[in-house]
Amino acid sequence: MNTLLALLKKETMEFNRTYKLLILFAVFLILAILSPLAAKFMPDIMAQFLPKEIAECFPTPSALDSWAQFFKNFSQIGLFVIALLFAGMIIHERNEGTLIILLTKGLHRSSVVLAKSLFAMLIWTIMYWISFSVTYFYTWYYWRDEHVPFLAVAVSHLWLFGLLLIAVILFGNVLFKSIYANLLWTALFVGIWFIVSIFPKTDNFNLLKLATNGDQILQGLYSVHDYKWIYMMAIGFILFIQFITIQIFNKKSIN
């Protein structure tokens, strides 16, 4: 436990030293604030540049629009930033040679993987739920009388997909020596599920639904029951990827 805490402290100091924590906080805060603001004021802004007949057809902004914008921002930009910041967690230390120093002092390789995975998932969790709280406040401020059903389910789905993506990114850190190769691997993983989504029969097993169907859940088009297999697959994938990441890293040359 002391070793794990020491590694988490080391990761935190490194994240602060390279300003990654500040960058992540700033980007997520901007996305969280922009979500309700864009939903509230974008129709009025667009009305200034469009014919009156078209502008009058715009629907009245609602809390659902704010959350739809939230899911759009974080499933695209938010997760992309996460991939960029964590794509070199292990790769960077392997290339710099600092990881060898830690391992020669008796540190277990599995401890390195577990600490970095836990750190990345904690950072994602903290930043994501802070962002959710900011969006929730502004959405409540502008649409106080509107109740958004199934909100907790929808936001939890995107959070779970973020954990899965981090597991995939850490696996790429072990497989490759290049950050670009890891980013390509992560994009390939997401792309595969995009291809899977083309086939209707895979709808109940498509992990990408965790990141893309948030607004549809709010509209009542899907229920928790529709995701039971996806939940099990996502959790199973996370645990399995963590396991094989440790196994491969234990046998992989650090140089």
PDB file of C-alpha atoms in Angstrom:
ATOM      1  CA  MET A   1       0.000   0.000   0.000  1.00  0.00           C
ATOM      2  CA  ASN A   2       2.853   2.390   0.853  1.00  0.00           C
ATOM      3  CA  THR A   3       4.431   1.660  -2.527  1.00  0.00           C
ATOM      4  CA  LEU A   4       1.158   2.372  -4.322  1.00  0.00           C
ATOM      5  CA  LEU A   5       0.682   5.663  -2.461  1.00  0.00           C
ATOM      6  CA  ALA A   6       4.264   6.692  -3.231  1.00  0.00           C
ATOM      7  CA  LEU A   7       3.743   5.970  -6.932  1.00  0.00           C
ATOM      8  CA  LEU A   8       0.473   7.895  -6.957  1.00  0.00           C
ATOM      9  CA  LYS A   9       2.245  10.841  -5.341  1.00  0.00           C
ATOM     10  CA  LYS A  10       4.979  10.608  -7.979  1.00  0.00           C
ATOM     11  CA  GLU A  11       2.409  10.604 -10.800  1.00  0.00           C
ATOM     12  CA  THR A  12       0.645  13.604  -9.278  1.00  0.00           C
ATOM     13  CA  MET A  13       3.879  15.578  -9.031  1.00  0.00           C
ATOM     14  CA  GLU A  14       4.783  14.682 -12.627  1.00  0.00           C
ATOM     15  CA  PHE A  15       1.313  15.651 -13.852  1.00  0.00           C
ATOM     16  CA  ASN A  16       1.624  18.993 -12.079  1.00  0.00           C
ATOM     17  CA  ARG A  17       5.185  19.616 -13.213  1.00  0.00           C
ATOM     18  CA  THR A  18       4.286  19.197 -16.877  1.00  0.00           C
ATOM     19  CA  TYR A  19       1.119  21.331 -16.478  1.00  0.00           C
ATOM     20  CA  LYS A  20      -1.042  18.447 -17.683  1.00  0.00           C
ATOM     21  CA  LEU A  21      -3.328  18.763 -14.669  1.00  0.00           C
ATOM     22  CA  LEU A  22      -3.815  22.461 -15.348  1.00  0.00           C
ATOM     23  CA  ILE A  23      -4.463  21.838 -19.042  1.00  0.00           C
ATOM     24  CA  LEU A  24      -6.985  19.098 -18.312  1.00  0.00           C
ATOM     25  CA  PHE A  25      -8.781  21.170 -15.693  1.00  0.00           C
ATOM     26  CA  ALA A  26      -8.943  24.206 -17.985  1.00  0.00           C
ATOM     27  CA  VAL A  27     -10.228  22.262 -20.994  1.00  0.00           C
ATOM     28  CA  PHE A  28     -12.835  20.356 -18.999  1.00  0.00           C
ATOM     29  CA  LEU A  29     -13.997  23.526 -17.246  1.00  0.00           C
ATOM     30  CA  ILE A  30     -14.401  25.331 -20.565  1.00  0.00           C
ATOM     31  CA  LEU A  31     -16.342  22.405 -22.028  1.00  0.00           C
ATOM     32  CA  ALA A  32     -18.558  22.239 -18.935  1.00  0.00           C
ATOM     33  CA  ILE A  33     -19.392  25.951 -19.078  1.00  0.00           C
ATOM     34  CA  LEU A  34     -19.862  26.026 -22.841  1.00  0.00           C
ATOM     35  CA  SER A  35     -22.383  23.182 -22.833  1.00  0.00           C
ATOM     36  CA  PRO A  36     -25.303  25.123 -21.281  1.00  0.00           C
ATOM     37  CA  LEU A  37     -24.182  28.453 -22.727  1.00  0.00           C
ATOM     38  CA  ALA A  38     -24.135  27.069 -26.267  1.00  0.00           C
ATOM     39  CA  ALA A  39     -27.558  25.502 -25.796  1.00  0.00           C
ATOM     40  CA  LYS A  40     -28.961  28.725 -24.383  1.00  0.00           C
ATOM     41  CA  PHE A  41     -27.509  31.353 -26.687  1.00  0.00           C
ATOM     42  CA  MET A  42     -26.507  29.616 -29.930  1.00  0.00           C
ATOM     43  CA  PRO A  43     -30.024  29.890 -31.481  1.00  0.00           C
ATOM     44  CA  ASP A  44     -30.014  33.651 -30.831  1.00  0.00           C
ATOM     45  CA  ILE A  45     -26.529  34.017 -32.279  1.00  0.00           C
ATOM     46  CA  MET A  46     -27.411  32.021 -35.387  1.00  0.00           C
ATOM     47  CA  ALA A  47     -30.634  34.035 -35.790  1.00  0.00           C
ATOM     48  CA  GLN A  48     -28.532  37.136 -36.365  1.00  0.00           C
ATOM     49  CA  PHE A  49     -27.083  35.624 -39.543  1.00  0.00           C
ATOM     50  CA  LEU A  50     -30.074  33.715 -40.927  1.00  0.00           C
ATOM     51  CA  PRO A  51     -33.328  34.847 -42.563  1.00  0.00           C
ATOM     52  CA  LYS A  52     -36.112  35.585 -40.103  1.00  0.00           C
ATOM     53  CA  GLU A  53     -38.282  32.770 -41.441  1.00  0.00           C
ATOM     54  CA  ILE A  54     -35.601  30.199 -40.671  1.00  0.00           C
ATOM     55  CA  ALA A  55     -34.688  31.688 -37.296  1.00  0.00           C
ATOM     56  CA  GLU A  56     -38.290  31.498 -36.134  1.00  0.00           C
ATOM     57  CA  CYS A  57     -38.281  27.741 -36.749  1.00  0.00           C
ATOM     58  CA  PHE A  58     -35.606  27.152 -34.118  1.00  0.00           C
ATOM     59  CA  PRO A  59     -37.025  25.288 -31.089  1.00  0.00           C
ATOM     60  CA  THR A  60     -36.864  26.912 -27.686  1.00  0.00           C
ATOM     61  CA  PRO A  61     -33.659  25.864 -25.876  1.00  0.00           C
ATOM     62  CA  SER A  62     -34.170  23.420 -23.020  1.00  0.00           C
ATOM     63  CA  ALA A  63     -32.200  21.585 -20.364  1.00  0.00           C
ATOM     64  CA  LEU A  64     -32.081  18.564 -22.678  1.00  0.00           C
ATOM     65  CA  ASP A  65     -30.186  20.669 -25.215  1.00  0.00           C
ATOM     66  CA  SER A  66     -27.650  21.596 -22.554  1.00  0.00           C
ATOM     67  CA  TRP A  67     -26.995  17.976 -21.648  1.00  0.00           C
ATOM     68  CA  ALA A  68     -26.929  16.917 -25.299  1.00  0.00           C
ATOM     69  CA  GLN A  69     -24.160  19.486 -25.784  1.00  0.00           C
ATOM     70  CA  PHE A  70     -22.381  18.143 -22.684  1.00  0.00           C
ATOM     71  CA  PHE A  71     -22.334  14.600 -24.059  1.00  0.00           C
ATOM     72  CA  LYS A  72     -21.191  15.838 -27.440  1.00  0.00           C
ATOM     73  CA  ASN A  73     -18.339  17.885 -25.962  1.00  0.00           C
ATOM     74  CA  PHE A  74     -17.015  15.248 -23.586  1.00  0.00           C
ATOM     75  CA  SER A  75     -17.491  12.195 -25.801  1.00  0.00           C
ATOM     76  CA  GLN A  76     -15.442  13.916 -28.493  1.00  0.00           C
ATOM     77  CA  ILE A  77     -13.141  16.666 -27.217  1.00  0.00           C
ATOM     78  CA  GLY A  78     -12.987  15.492 -23.599  1.00  0.00           C
ATOM     79  CA  LEU A  79     -11.986  11.923 -24.374  1.00  0.00           C
ATOM     80  CA  PHE A  80      -9.603  13.100 -27.090  1.00  0.00           C
ATOM     81  CA  VAL A  81      -7.766  15.265 -24.549  1.00  0.00           C
ATOM     82  CA  ILE A  82      -7.629  12.314 -22.139  1.00  0.00           C
ATOM     83  CA  ALA A  83      -6.064  10.185 -24.873  1.00  0.00           C
ATOM     84  CA  LEU A  84      -3.466  12.855 -25.649  1.00  0.00           C
ATOM     85  CA  LEU A  85      -2.437  13.373 -22.036  1.00  0.00           C
ATOM     86  CA  PHE A  86      -2.213   9.701 -21.054  1.00  0.00           C
ATOM     87  CA  ALA A  87      -0.869   8.242 -24.301  1.00  0.00           C
ATOM     88  CA  GLY A  88       2.711   8.543 -23.063  1.00  0.00           C
ATOM     89  CA  MET A  89       2.403   7.670 -19.371  1.00  0.00           C
ATOM     90  CA  ILE A  90       4.671   4.624 -19.567  1.00  0.00           C
ATOM     91  CA  ILE A  91       6.174   5.260 -23.006  1.00  0.00           C
ATOM     92  CA  HIS A  92       7.770   8.505 -21.859  1.00  0.00           C
ATOM     93  CA  GLU A  93       9.463   6.900 -18.847  1.00  0.00           C
ATOM     94  CA  ARG A  94      10.636   3.951 -20.926  1.00  0.00           C
ATOM     95  CA  ASN A  95      12.203   6.248 -23.516  1.00  0.00           C
ATOM     96  CA  GLU A  96      13.770   8.522 -20.899  1.00  0.00           C
ATOM     97  CA  GLY A  97      15.172   5.599 -18.912  1.00  0.00           C
ATOM     98  CA  THR A  98      13.609   6.676 -15.605  1.00  0.00           C
ATOM     99  CA  LEU A  99      11.506   3.529 -15.430  1.00  0.00           C
ATOM    100  CA  ILE A 100      14.596   1.328 -15.388  1.00  0.00           C
ATOM    101  CA  ILE A 101      15.855   3.161 -12.291  1.00  0.00           C
ATOM    102  CA  LEU A 102      12.634   2.402 -10.421  1.00  0.00           C
ATOM    103  CA  LEU A 103      12.614  -1.256 -11.449  1.00  0.00           C
ATOM    104  CA  THR A 104      16.246  -1.838 -10.530  1.00  0.00           C
ATOM    105  CA  LYS A 105      15.410  -0.672  -6.998  1.00  0.00           C
ATOM    106  CA  GLY A 106      13.047  -3.605  -6.602  1.00  0.00           C
ATOM    107  CA  LEU A 107       9.770  -2.073  -7.715  1.00  0.00           C
ATOM    108  CA  HIS A 108       7.403  -4.639  -9.196  1.00  0.00           C
ATOM    109  CA  ARG A 109       6.279  -4.008 -12.749  1.00  0.00           C
ATOM    110  CA  SER A 110       2.698  -4.826 -11.821  1.00  0.00           C
ATOM    111  CA  SER A 111       2.805  -2.026  -9.239  1.00  0.00           C
ATOM    112  CA  VAL A 112       3.796   0.441 -11.965  1.00  0.00           C
ATOM    113  CA  VAL A 113       0.890  -0.557 -14.197  1.00  0.00           C
ATOM    114  CA  LEU A 114      -1.643  -0.575 -11.371  1.00  0.00           C
ATOM    115  CA  ALA A 115      -0.485   2.800 -10.033  1.00  0.00           C
ATOM    116  CA  LYS A 116      -0.588   4.483 -13.427  1.00  0.00           C
ATOM    117  CA  SER A 117      -3.973   2.950 -14.242  1.00  0.00           C
ATOM    118  CA  LEU A 118      -5.419   3.994 -10.897  1.00  0.00           C
ATOM    119  CA  PHE A 119      -3.985   7.503 -11.221  1.00  0.00           C
ATOM    120  CA  ALA A 120      -5.346   8.009 -14.740  1.00  0.00           C
ATOM    121  CA  MET A 121      -8.772   6.690 -13.783  1.00  0.00           C
ATOM    122  CA  LEU A 122      -8.877   8.862 -10.661  1.00  0.00           C
ATOM    123  CA  ILE A 123      -7.938  11.977 -12.635  1.00  0.00           C
ATOM    124  CA  TRP A 124     -10.613  11.207 -15.233  1.00  0.00           C
ATOM    125  CA  THR A 125     -13.182  10.537 -12.518  1.00  0.00           C
ATOM    126  CA  ILE A 126     -12.453  13.705 -10.532  1.00  0.00           C
ATOM    127  CA  MET A 127     -12.284  16.014 -13.543  1.00  0.00           C
ATOM    128  CA  TYR A 128     -15.342  14.481 -15.177  1.00  0.00           C
ATOM    129  CA  TRP A 129     -17.583  14.802 -12.138  1.00  0.00           C
ATOM    130  CA  ILE A 130     -16.361  18.326 -11.414  1.00  0.00           C
ATOM    131  CA  SER A 131     -17.302  19.195 -14.995  1.00  0.00           C
ATOM    132  CA  PHE A 132     -20.671  17.516 -14.545  1.00  0.00           C
ATOM    133  CA  SER A 133     -21.285  19.612 -11.420  1.00  0.00           C
ATOM    134  CA  VAL A 134     -20.462  22.834 -13.278  1.00  0.00           C
ATOM    135  CA  THR A 135     -22.782  21.967 -16.163  1.00  0.00           C
ATOM    136  CA  TYR A 136     -25.473  20.873 -13.727  1.00  0.00           C
ATOM    137  CA  PHE A 137     -25.318  24.240 -11.937  1.00  0.00           C
ATOM    138  CA  TYR A 138     -25.556  26.330 -15.105  1.00  0.00           C
ATOM    139  CA  THR A 139     -28.280  24.118 -16.519  1.00  0.00           C
ATOM    140  CA  TRP A 140     -30.263  24.469 -13.295  1.00  0.00           C
ATOM    141  CA  TYR A 141     -29.681  28.237 -13.374  1.00  0.00           C
ATOM    142  CA  TYR A 142     -31.114  28.677 -16.869  1.00  0.00           C
ATOM    143  CA  TRP A 143     -33.833  25.995 -16.719  1.00  0.00           C
ATOM    144  CA  ARG A 144     -34.821  25.731 -13.065  1.00  0.00           C
ATOM    145  CA  ASP A 145     -38.289  24.390 -13.749  1.00  0.00           C
ATOM    146  CA  GLU A 146     -37.177  21.569 -16.030  1.00  0.00           C
ATOM    147  CA  HIS A 147     -36.555  18.052 -14.758  1.00  0.00           C
ATOM    148  CA  VAL A 148     -34.193  15.842 -16.752  1.00  0.00           C
ATOM    149  CA  PRO A 149     -34.973  12.145 -16.221  1.00  0.00           C
ATOM    150  CA  PHE A 150     -32.334   9.402 -16.268  1.00  0.00           C
ATOM    151  CA  LEU A 151     -29.520  11.981 -16.026  1.00  0.00           C
ATOM    152  CA  ALA A 152     -27.465   9.940 -13.550  1.00  0.00           C
ATOM    153  CA  VAL A 153     -27.592   6.909 -15.849  1.00  0.00           C
ATOM    154  CA  ALA A 154     -26.557   8.859 -18.928  1.00  0.00           C
ATOM    155  CA  VAL A 155     -23.571  10.612 -17.342  1.00  0.00           C
ATOM    156  CA  SER A 156     -22.426   7.381 -15.672  1.00  0.00           C
ATOM    157  CA  HIS A 157     -22.302   5.685 -19.064  1.00  0.00           C
ATOM    158  CA  LEU A 158     -19.833   8.212 -20.460  1.00  0.00           C
ATOM    159  CA  TRP A 159     -17.752   7.972 -17.289  1.00  0.00           C
ATOM    160  CA  LEU A 160     -17.588   4.164 -17.650  1.00  0.00           C
ATOM    161  CA  PHE A 161     -16.535   4.467 -21.287  1.00  0.00           C
ATOM    162  CA  GLY A 162     -13.776   6.841 -20.179  1.00  0.00           C
ATOM    163  CA  LEU A 163     -12.462   4.205 -17.775  1.00  0.00           C
ATOM    164  CA  LEU A 164     -12.481   1.650 -20.590  1.00  0.00           C
ATOM    165  CA  LEU A 165     -10.637   4.018 -22.912  1.00  0.00           C
ATOM    166  CA  ILE A 166      -7.969   4.643 -20.263  1.00  0.00           C
ATOM    167  CA  ALA A 167      -7.442   0.885 -19.897  1.00  0.00           C
ATOM    168  CA  VAL A 168      -6.969   0.676 -23.690  1.00  0.00           C
ATOM    169  CA  ILE A 169      -4.533   3.617 -23.631  1.00  0.00           C
ATOM    170  CA  LEU A 170      -2.452   2.033 -20.851  1.00  0.00           C
ATOM    171  CA  PHE A 171      -2.359  -1.214 -22.808  1.00  0.00           C
ATOM    172  CA  GLY A 172      -0.998   0.740 -25.769  1.00  0.00           C
ATOM    173  CA  ASN A 173       1.653   2.245 -23.497  1.00  0.00           C
ATOM    174  CA  VAL A 174       2.980  -1.259 -22.912  1.00  0.00           C
ATOM    175  CA  LEU A 175       2.638  -2.450 -26.523  1.00  0.00           C
ATOM    176  CA  PHE A 176       4.329   0.492 -28.246  1.00  0.00           C
ATOM    177  CA  LYS A 177       7.335   2.768 -27.825  1.00  0.00           C
ATOM    178  CA  SER A 178       5.752   5.652 -29.722  1.00  0.00           C
ATOM    179  CA  ILE A 179       2.997   7.944 -28.471  1.00  0.00           C
ATOM    180  CA  TYR A 180       1.710   8.296 -32.028  1.00  0.00           C
ATOM    181  CA  ALA A 181       1.427   4.514 -32.344  1.00  0.00           C
ATOM    182  CA  ASN A 182      -0.528   4.425 -29.094  1.00  0.00           C
ATOM    183  CA  LEU A 183      -2.902   7.141 -30.296  1.00  0.00           C
ATOM    184  CA  LEU A 184      -3.374   5.207 -33.533  1.00  0.00           C
ATOM    185  CA  TRP A 185      -4.111   2.056 -31.510  1.00  0.00           C
ATOM    186  CA  THR A 186      -6.679   3.938 -29.402  1.00  0.00           C
ATOM    187  CA  ALA A 187      -8.316   5.362 -32.524  1.00  0.00           C
ATOM    188  CA  LEU A 188      -8.401   1.861 -34.016  1.00  0.00           C
ATOM    189  CA  PHE A 189     -10.154   0.510 -30.915  1.00  0.00           C
ATOM    190  CA  VAL A 190     -12.847   3.191 -31.141  1.00  0.00           C
ATOM    191  CA  GLY A 191     -13.074   2.790 -34.914  1.00  0.00           C
ATOM    192  CA  ILE A 192     -13.755  -0.929 -34.594  1.00  0.00           C
ATOM    193  CA  TRP A 193     -16.788  -0.215 -32.426  1.00  0.00           C
ATOM    194  CA  PHE A 194     -17.958   2.385 -34.940  1.00  0.00           C
ATOM    195  CA  ILE A 195     -17.883  -0.343 -37.581  1.00  0.00           C
ATOM    196  CA  VAL A 196     -19.688  -2.735 -35.231  1.00  0.00           C
ATOM    197  CA  SER A 197     -22.449  -0.140 -34.765  1.00  0.00           C
ATOM    198  CA  ILE A 198     -23.298  -0.418 -38.473  1.00  0.00           C
ATOM    199  CA  PHE A 199     -24.863  -3.809 -37.875  1.00  0.00           C
ATOM    200  CA  PRO A 200     -28.235  -3.581 -36.063  1.00  0.00           C
ATOM    201  CA  LYS A 201     -27.917  -7.011 -34.455  1.00  0.00           C
ATOM    202  CA  THR A 202     -24.919  -5.819 -32.437  1.00  0.00           C
ATOM    203  CA  ASP A 203     -26.859  -2.971 -30.831  1.00  0.00           C
ATOM    204  CA  ASN A 204     -27.112  -4.680 -27.439  1.00  0.00           C
ATOM    205  CA  PHE A 205     -23.368  -5.397 -27.370  1.00  0.00           C
ATOM    206  CA  ASN A 206     -21.867  -2.205 -28.754  1.00  0.00           C
ATOM    207  CA  LEU A 207     -19.633  -0.566 -26.157  1.00  0.00           C
ATOM    208  CA  LEU A 208     -19.651   2.691 -28.103  1.00  0.00           C
ATOM    209  CA  LYS A 209     -23.254   3.243 -27.011  1.00  0.00           C
ATOM    210  CA  LEU A 210     -21.894   4.206 -23.601  1.00  0.00           C
ATOM    211  CA  ALA A 211     -20.354   7.306 -25.166  1.00  0.00           C
ATOM    212  CA  THR A 212     -22.814   8.164 -27.927  1.00  0.00           C
ATOM    213  CA  ASN A 213     -26.336   7.540 -26.637  1.00  0.00           C
ATOM    214  CA  GLY A 214     -26.464   9.901 -23.680  1.00  0.00           C
ATOM    215  CA  ASP A 215     -29.079  12.271 -25.110  1.00  0.00           C
ATOM    216  CA  GLN A 216     -31.213   9.327 -26.269  1.00  0.00           C
ATOM    217  CA  ILE A 217     -31.258   7.952 -22.724  1.00  0.00           C
ATOM    218  CA  LEU A 218     -32.494  11.326 -21.475  1.00  0.00           C
ATOM    219  CA  GLN A 219     -35.308  11.136 -24.020  1.00  0.00           C
ATOM    220  CA  GLY A 220     -36.338   7.732 -22.679  1.00  0.00           C
ATOM    221  CA  LEU A 221     -35.412   5.840 -25.838  1.00  0.00           C
ATOM    222  CA  TYR A 222     -33.202   3.429 -23.870  1.00  0.00           C
ATOM    223  CA  SER A 223     -33.412   2.009 -20.355  1.00  0.00           C
ATOM    224  CA  VAL A 224     -30.841   0.521 -17.996  1.00  0.00           C
ATOM    225  CA  HIS A 225     -32.108  -2.938 -18.935  1.00  0.00           C
ATOM    226  CA  ASP A 226     -31.032  -2.346 -22.537  1.00  0.00           C
ATOM    227  CA  TYR A 227     -27.428  -1.968 -21.363  1.00  0.00           C
ATOM    228  CA  LYS A 228     -27.037  -4.987 -19.100  1.00  0.00           C
ATOM    229  CA  TRP A 229     -24.769  -6.862 -21.519  1.00  0.00           C
ATOM    230  CA  ILE A 230     -22.828  -3.694 -22.327  1.00  0.00           C
ATOM    231  CA  TYR A 231     -22.176  -3.091 -18.609  1.00  0.00           C
ATOM    232  CA  MET A 232     -20.809  -6.592 -18.180  1.00  0.00           C
ATOM    233  CA  MET A 233     -18.718  -6.307 -21.326  1.00  0.00           C
ATOM    234  CA  ALA A 234     -17.267  -2.931 -20.348  1.00  0.00           C
ATOM    235  CA  ILE A 235     -16.293  -4.045 -16.835  1.00  0.00           C
ATOM    236  CA  GLY A 236     -15.004  -7.353 -18.183  1.00  0.00           C
ATOM    237  CA  PHE A 237     -12.921  -5.569 -20.834  1.00  0.00           C
ATOM    238  CA  ILE A 238     -11.419  -3.209 -18.256  1.00  0.00           C
ATOM    239  CA  LEU A 239     -10.385  -6.062 -15.958  1.00  0.00           C
ATOM    240  CA  PHE A 240      -9.140  -8.260 -18.810  1.00  0.00           C
ATOM    241  CA  ILE A 241      -7.130  -5.443 -20.420  1.00  0.00           C
ATOM    242  CA  GLN A 242      -5.576  -4.601 -17.055  1.00  0.00           C
ATOM    243  CA  PHE A 243      -4.629  -8.259 -16.601  1.00  0.00           C
ATOM    244  CA  ILE A 244      -2.998  -8.695 -20.015  1.00  0.00           C
ATOM    245  CA  THR A 245      -1.292  -5.292 -19.698  1.00  0.00           C
ATOM    246  CA  ILE A 246       0.427  -6.491 -16.532  1.00  0.00           C
ATOM    247  CA  GLN A 247       1.281  -9.878 -18.056  1.00  0.00           C
ATOM    248  CA  ILE A 248       2.821  -8.349 -21.174  1.00  0.00           C
ATOM    249  CA  PHE A 249       4.670  -5.664 -19.224  1.00  0.00           C
ATOM    250  CA  ASN A 250       6.164  -8.304 -16.906  1.00  0.00           C
ATOM    251  CA  LYS A 251       7.758 -10.036 -19.914  1.00  0.00           C
ATOM    252  CA  LYS A 252       8.534  -7.006 -22.066  1.00  0.00           C
ATOM    253  CA  SER A 253      11.971  -5.478 -22.433  1.00  0.00           C
ATOM    254  CA  ILE A 254      12.093  -1.940 -21.051  1.00  0.00           C
ATOM    255  CA  ASN A 255      14.811  -0.729 -23.432  1.00  0.00           C
TER     256      ASN A 255
END
